[in-house]
XYZ file of C-alpha atoms in Angstrom:
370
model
C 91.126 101.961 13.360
C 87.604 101.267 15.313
C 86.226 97.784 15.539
C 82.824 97.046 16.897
C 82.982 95.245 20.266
C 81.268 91.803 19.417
C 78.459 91.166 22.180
C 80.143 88.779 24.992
C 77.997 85.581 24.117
C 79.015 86.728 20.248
C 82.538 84.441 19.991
C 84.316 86.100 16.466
C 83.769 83.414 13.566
C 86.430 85.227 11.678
C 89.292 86.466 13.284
C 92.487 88.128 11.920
C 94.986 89.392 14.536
C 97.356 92.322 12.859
C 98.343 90.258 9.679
C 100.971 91.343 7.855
C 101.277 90.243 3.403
C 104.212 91.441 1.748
C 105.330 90.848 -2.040
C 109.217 90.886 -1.450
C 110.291 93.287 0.503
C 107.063 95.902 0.128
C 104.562 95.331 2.771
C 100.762 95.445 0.943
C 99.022 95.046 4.402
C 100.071 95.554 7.787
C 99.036 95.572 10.958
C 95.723 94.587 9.808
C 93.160 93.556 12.363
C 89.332 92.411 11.770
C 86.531 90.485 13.565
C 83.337 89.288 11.781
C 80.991 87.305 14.528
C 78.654 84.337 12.849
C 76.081 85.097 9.968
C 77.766 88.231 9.292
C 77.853 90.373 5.718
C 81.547 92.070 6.044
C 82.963 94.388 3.680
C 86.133 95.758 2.503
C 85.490 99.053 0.439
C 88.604 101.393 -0.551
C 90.176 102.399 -3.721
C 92.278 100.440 -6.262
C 95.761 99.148 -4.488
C 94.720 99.319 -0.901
C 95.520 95.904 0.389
C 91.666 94.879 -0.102
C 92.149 91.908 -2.561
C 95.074 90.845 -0.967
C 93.962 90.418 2.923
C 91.357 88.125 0.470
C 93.603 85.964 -0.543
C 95.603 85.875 2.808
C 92.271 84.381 4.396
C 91.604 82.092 1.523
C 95.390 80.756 1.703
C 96.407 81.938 -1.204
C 98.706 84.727 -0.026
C 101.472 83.829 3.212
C 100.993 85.713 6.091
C 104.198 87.519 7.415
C 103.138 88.616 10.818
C 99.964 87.906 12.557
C 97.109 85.185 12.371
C 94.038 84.126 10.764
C 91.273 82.182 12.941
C 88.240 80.596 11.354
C 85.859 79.387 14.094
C 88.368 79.014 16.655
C 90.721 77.514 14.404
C 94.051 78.471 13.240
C 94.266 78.349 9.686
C 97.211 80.887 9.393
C 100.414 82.305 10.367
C 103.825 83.158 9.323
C 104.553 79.671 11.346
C 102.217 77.039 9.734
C 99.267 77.642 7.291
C 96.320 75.184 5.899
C 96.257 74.841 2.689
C 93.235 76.252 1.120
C 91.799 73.309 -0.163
C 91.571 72.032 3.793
C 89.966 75.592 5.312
C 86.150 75.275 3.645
C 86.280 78.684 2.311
C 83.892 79.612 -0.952
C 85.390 82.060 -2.967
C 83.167 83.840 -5.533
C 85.910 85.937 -8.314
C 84.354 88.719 -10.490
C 85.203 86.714 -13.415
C 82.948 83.727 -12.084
C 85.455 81.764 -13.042
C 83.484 78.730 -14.558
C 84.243 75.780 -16.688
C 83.336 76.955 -20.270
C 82.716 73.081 -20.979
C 80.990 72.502 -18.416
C 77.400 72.311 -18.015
C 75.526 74.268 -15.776
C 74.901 71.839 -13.214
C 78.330 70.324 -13.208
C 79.521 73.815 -12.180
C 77.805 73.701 -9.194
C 78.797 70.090 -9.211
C 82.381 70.398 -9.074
C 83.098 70.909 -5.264
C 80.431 68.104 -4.439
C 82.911 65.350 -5.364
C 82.142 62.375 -3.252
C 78.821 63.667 -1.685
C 76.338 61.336 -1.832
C 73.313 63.987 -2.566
C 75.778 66.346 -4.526
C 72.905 65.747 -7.157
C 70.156 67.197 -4.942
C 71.978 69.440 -3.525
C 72.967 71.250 -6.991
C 69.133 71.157 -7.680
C 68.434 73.008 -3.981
C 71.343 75.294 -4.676
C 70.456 76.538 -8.437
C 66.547 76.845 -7.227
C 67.924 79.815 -4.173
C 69.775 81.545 -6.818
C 66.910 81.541 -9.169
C 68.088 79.297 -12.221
C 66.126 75.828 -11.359
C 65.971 73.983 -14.849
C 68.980 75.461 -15.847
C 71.532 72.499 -14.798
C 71.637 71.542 -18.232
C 72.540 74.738 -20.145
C 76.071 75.722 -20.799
C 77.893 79.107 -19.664
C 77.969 80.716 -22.596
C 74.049 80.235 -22.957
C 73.579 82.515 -19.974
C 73.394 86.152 -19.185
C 76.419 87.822 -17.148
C 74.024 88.063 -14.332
C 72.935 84.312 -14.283
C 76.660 83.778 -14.769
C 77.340 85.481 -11.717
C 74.505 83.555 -9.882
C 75.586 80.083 -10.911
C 79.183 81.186 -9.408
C 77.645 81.924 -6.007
C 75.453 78.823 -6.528
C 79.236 76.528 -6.554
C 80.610 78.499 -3.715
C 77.820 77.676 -1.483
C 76.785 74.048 -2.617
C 79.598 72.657 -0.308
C 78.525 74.712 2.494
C 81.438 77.065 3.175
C 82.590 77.635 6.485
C 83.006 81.206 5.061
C 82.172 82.810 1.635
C 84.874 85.341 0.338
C 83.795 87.590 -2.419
C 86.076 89.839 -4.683
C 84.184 92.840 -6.763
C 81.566 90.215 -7.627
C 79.176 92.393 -9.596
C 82.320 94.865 -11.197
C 81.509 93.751 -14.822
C 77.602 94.176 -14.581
C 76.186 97.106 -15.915
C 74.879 99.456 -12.808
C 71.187 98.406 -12.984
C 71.688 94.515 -12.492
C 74.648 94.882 -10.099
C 71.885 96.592 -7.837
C 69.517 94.589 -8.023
C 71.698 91.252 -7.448
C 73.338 93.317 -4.632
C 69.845 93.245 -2.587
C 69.108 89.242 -3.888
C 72.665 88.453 -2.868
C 72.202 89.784 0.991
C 68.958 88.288 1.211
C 70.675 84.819 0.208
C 73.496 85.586 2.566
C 71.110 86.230 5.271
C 68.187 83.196 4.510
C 71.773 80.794 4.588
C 73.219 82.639 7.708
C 76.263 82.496 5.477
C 79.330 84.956 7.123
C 80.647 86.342 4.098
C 83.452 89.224 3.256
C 83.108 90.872 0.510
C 85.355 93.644 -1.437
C 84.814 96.032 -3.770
C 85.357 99.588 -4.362
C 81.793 100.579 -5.506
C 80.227 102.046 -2.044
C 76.506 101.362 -3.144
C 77.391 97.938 -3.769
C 78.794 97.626 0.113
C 76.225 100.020 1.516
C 73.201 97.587 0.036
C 75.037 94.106 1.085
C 76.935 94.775 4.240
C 75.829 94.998 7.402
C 79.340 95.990 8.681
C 81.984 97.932 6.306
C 85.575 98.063 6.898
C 87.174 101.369 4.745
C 90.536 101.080 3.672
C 93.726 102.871 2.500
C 97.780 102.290 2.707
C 96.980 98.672 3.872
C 95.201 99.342 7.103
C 91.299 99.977 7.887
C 90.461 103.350 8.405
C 87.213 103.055 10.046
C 85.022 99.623 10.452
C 80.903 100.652 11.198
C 77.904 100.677 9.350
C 76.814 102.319 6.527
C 74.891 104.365 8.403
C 78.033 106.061 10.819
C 80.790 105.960 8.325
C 78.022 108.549 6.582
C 77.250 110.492 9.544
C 80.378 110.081 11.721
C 83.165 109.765 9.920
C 86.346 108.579 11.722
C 88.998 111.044 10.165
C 89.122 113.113 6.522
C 89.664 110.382 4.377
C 86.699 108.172 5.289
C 84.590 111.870 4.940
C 86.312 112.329 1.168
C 85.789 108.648 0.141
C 82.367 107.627 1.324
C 79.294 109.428 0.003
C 79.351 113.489 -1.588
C 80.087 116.828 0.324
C 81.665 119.323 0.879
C 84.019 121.659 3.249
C 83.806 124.510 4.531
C 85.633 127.072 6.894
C 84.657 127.327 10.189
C 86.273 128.461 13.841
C 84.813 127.359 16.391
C 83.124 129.519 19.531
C 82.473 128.715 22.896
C 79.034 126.939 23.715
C 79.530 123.721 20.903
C 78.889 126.626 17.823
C 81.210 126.900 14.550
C 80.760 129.936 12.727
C 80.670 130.132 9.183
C 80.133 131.893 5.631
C 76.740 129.932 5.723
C 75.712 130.839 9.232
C 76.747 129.738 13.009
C 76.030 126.059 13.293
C 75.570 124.244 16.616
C 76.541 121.240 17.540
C 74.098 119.101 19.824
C 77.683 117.536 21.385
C 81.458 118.904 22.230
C 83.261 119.544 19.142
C 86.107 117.154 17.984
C 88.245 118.152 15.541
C 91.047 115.733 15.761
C 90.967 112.252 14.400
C 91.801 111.473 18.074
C 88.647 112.675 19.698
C 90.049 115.780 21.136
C 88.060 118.801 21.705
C 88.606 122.073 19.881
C 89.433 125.039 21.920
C 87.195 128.809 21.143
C 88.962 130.050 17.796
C 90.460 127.051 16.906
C 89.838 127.069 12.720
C 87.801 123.909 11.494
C 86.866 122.488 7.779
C 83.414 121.819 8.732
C 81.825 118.636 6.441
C 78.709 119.393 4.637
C 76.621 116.678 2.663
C 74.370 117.431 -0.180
C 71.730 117.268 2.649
C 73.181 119.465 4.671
C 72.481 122.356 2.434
C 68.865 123.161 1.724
C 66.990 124.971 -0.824
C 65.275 127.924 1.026
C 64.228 131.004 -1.075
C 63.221 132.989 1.965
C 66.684 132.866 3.184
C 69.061 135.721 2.905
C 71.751 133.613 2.245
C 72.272 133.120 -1.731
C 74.343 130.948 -4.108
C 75.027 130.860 -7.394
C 74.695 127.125 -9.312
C 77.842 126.496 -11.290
C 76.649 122.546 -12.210
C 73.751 120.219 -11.685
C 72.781 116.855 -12.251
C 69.476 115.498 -12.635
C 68.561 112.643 -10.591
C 64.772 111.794 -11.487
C 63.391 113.252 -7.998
C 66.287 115.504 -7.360
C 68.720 117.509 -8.901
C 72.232 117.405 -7.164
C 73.285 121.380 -7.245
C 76.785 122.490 -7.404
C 76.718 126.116 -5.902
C 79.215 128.904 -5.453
C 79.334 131.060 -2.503
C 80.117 134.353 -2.207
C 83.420 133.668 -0.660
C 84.186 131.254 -3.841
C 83.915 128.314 -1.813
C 81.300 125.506 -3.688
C 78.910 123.277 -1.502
C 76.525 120.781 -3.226
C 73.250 120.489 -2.296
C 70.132 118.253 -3.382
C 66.776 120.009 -4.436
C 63.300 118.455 -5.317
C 63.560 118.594 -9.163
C 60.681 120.823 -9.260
C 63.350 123.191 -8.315
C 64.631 123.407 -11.940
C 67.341 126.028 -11.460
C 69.258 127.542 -14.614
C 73.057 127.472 -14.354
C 74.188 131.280 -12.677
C 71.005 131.848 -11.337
C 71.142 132.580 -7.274
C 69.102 130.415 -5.256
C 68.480 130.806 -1.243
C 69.758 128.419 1.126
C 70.969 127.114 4.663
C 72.227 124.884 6.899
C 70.275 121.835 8.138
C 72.834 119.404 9.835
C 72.047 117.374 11.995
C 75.559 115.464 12.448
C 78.161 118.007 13.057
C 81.769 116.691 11.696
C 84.706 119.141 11.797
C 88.769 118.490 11.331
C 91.212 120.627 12.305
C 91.833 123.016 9.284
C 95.729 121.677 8.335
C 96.755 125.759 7.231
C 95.824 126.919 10.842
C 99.130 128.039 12.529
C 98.135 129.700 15.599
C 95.936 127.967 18.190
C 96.391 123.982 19.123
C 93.435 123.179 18.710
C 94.013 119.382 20.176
């Protein structure tokens, strides 16, 4: 797992120290451990049944913790040893449900964890003019969209002020367009509120356009924590390469002087290769499955280099090309959709990479190559 060293003036506002949830005698998540400093957009992204949900509802009290602790702001709100109840750690928790009172009014949503505040009135004004529905205190769930829905949820979670604001597949029962779109509003209320928030999902553009950290993973245990941005480019092992993003691999052994050679050409890597998830260099002939995003390939008709399209998809400025090599192996590539391309027609191409990640090819039996 890799963690982001918080800067030293940066104290962690939420802190979980190798937490451990079981249901009987199965363990769901273990050895879990995750840091998110003040103001921060976190995000859990994996697939169904990872653990995601559940370290949720470990930090919102919901779930016991059988190993471990949780810290909010210093404070211990959990271990296997004593727990605060949820009601007593200030946590918002946004469901992707929403959750609200059918027979309730709009307002009175927002209302219901302001009981006893003495401007709980103006506050539910303040707090459904951010999310975009002032004048709409009156009006009754059922009267809204699922998108206003979702924004009056956020709006209750938030009117008490939440020492933290958990968030579970929020958008999942939008259609695509609005879940965007409310992605990029819900990070810019996040941020304007310098509200820390963790969110999970399993839809990647959803974490890529609301996160500014992302935690990926699988079995119960994070795989890689970084941005966007490296999980992308520098994948920590295969599965964070397979799960976030498109590509491709390819065959490769590598040669002395930082080069792989392959069907597509010898590609050079700026750096040492690595080809273990450990860091380790490879050694000259060690075989590699070199990763290639769609970028990675690119349309060139002056090269000598051809491939034949099996699939594409059009994506309004691109089309995302399937292609076949000559070895049989397929690598996708994305092409200005000017480049309208009939399916078995050959097309040029080659290599453009700029981030060079290889893994040790798991069929090699000869050289250690790490």
């Amino acid at each position: 797992m890799t963690v982001p060293d918080l800067p030293p003036d940066t104290p962690p506002w939420l802190q979980l120290d190798a937490i451990a949830v079981a249901y009987g005698r199965k363990a769901v998540v273990e050895g879990f451990s995750l840091t998110l400093p003040r103001g921060t957009v976190g995000c859990l992204l994996g697939p169904s049944g990872c653990g995601k949900t559940t370290v949720l509802r470990a930090i919102a009290g919901f779930e016991p913790l059988a190993a471990g602790a949780i810290r909010l702001d210093g404070e211990l709100v959990a271990s296997p040893a004593q727990a605060l109840p949820p009601e007593q750690r200030r946590i918002g928790m946004v469901f992707q449900e929403h959750a609200l009172f059918p027979h309730l009014t709009v307002g009175d949503n927002v209302a219901f964890g302001l009981r006893g505040v003495p401007d709980a009135a103006q506050r539910v004004t303040q707090m459904l003019e951010t999310v975009g529905l002032g004048g709409s205190a009156q009006r009754y769930p059922h009267q809204l969209s699922g998108g206003q829905q979702q924004r009056v949820a956020l709006a209750r979670a938030l009117a008490p002020s939440p020492r933290l604001l958990l968030l579970d597949e929020p958008f999942s029962n939008l259609d695509i367009e609005l879940r965007e779109r409310l992605g990029g509003e819900l990070r810019a209320l996040l941020k304007a509120a310098g509200t820390t928030a963790l969110l999970v999902t399993h839809d990647q553009h959803e974490a890529f356009a609301i996160a500014d950290e992302i935690g990926i993973m699988a079995d119960g245990r994070i795989q890689q924590w970084a941005s966007a941005y490296d999980l992308y480019h520098q994948p920590a092992n295969r599965f964070v390469a397979d799960f976030v993003g498109q590509g491709a691999f390819l065959p490769g052994t590598v040669q002395r002087g930082q080069h792989i050679r392959m069907e597509l050409g010898v590609l050079e890597s700026p750096e040492p290769i690595r080809c273990t998830e450990h860091g380790d260099l490879c050694d000259a002939g060690c075989g590699v499955d070199v990763l290639l995003r769609p970028d990675d390939v690119v349309h060139d008709d002056a090269s000598p280099i051809t491939a034949e399209v099996l699939a594409k998809a059009f994506r309004g400025a691109e089309f995302l090309y399937t292609l076949k090599l000559a070895s049989g192996h397929t690598v996708l590539s994305l092409v200005p959709s000017h480049h309208n391309h009939a399916i078995g027609e050959r097309i040029g191409i080659r290599l453009e990479v700029d981030h060079v990640v290889a893994y040790k090819r798991a069929s090699e039996p000869v050289l250690d190559c790490g």
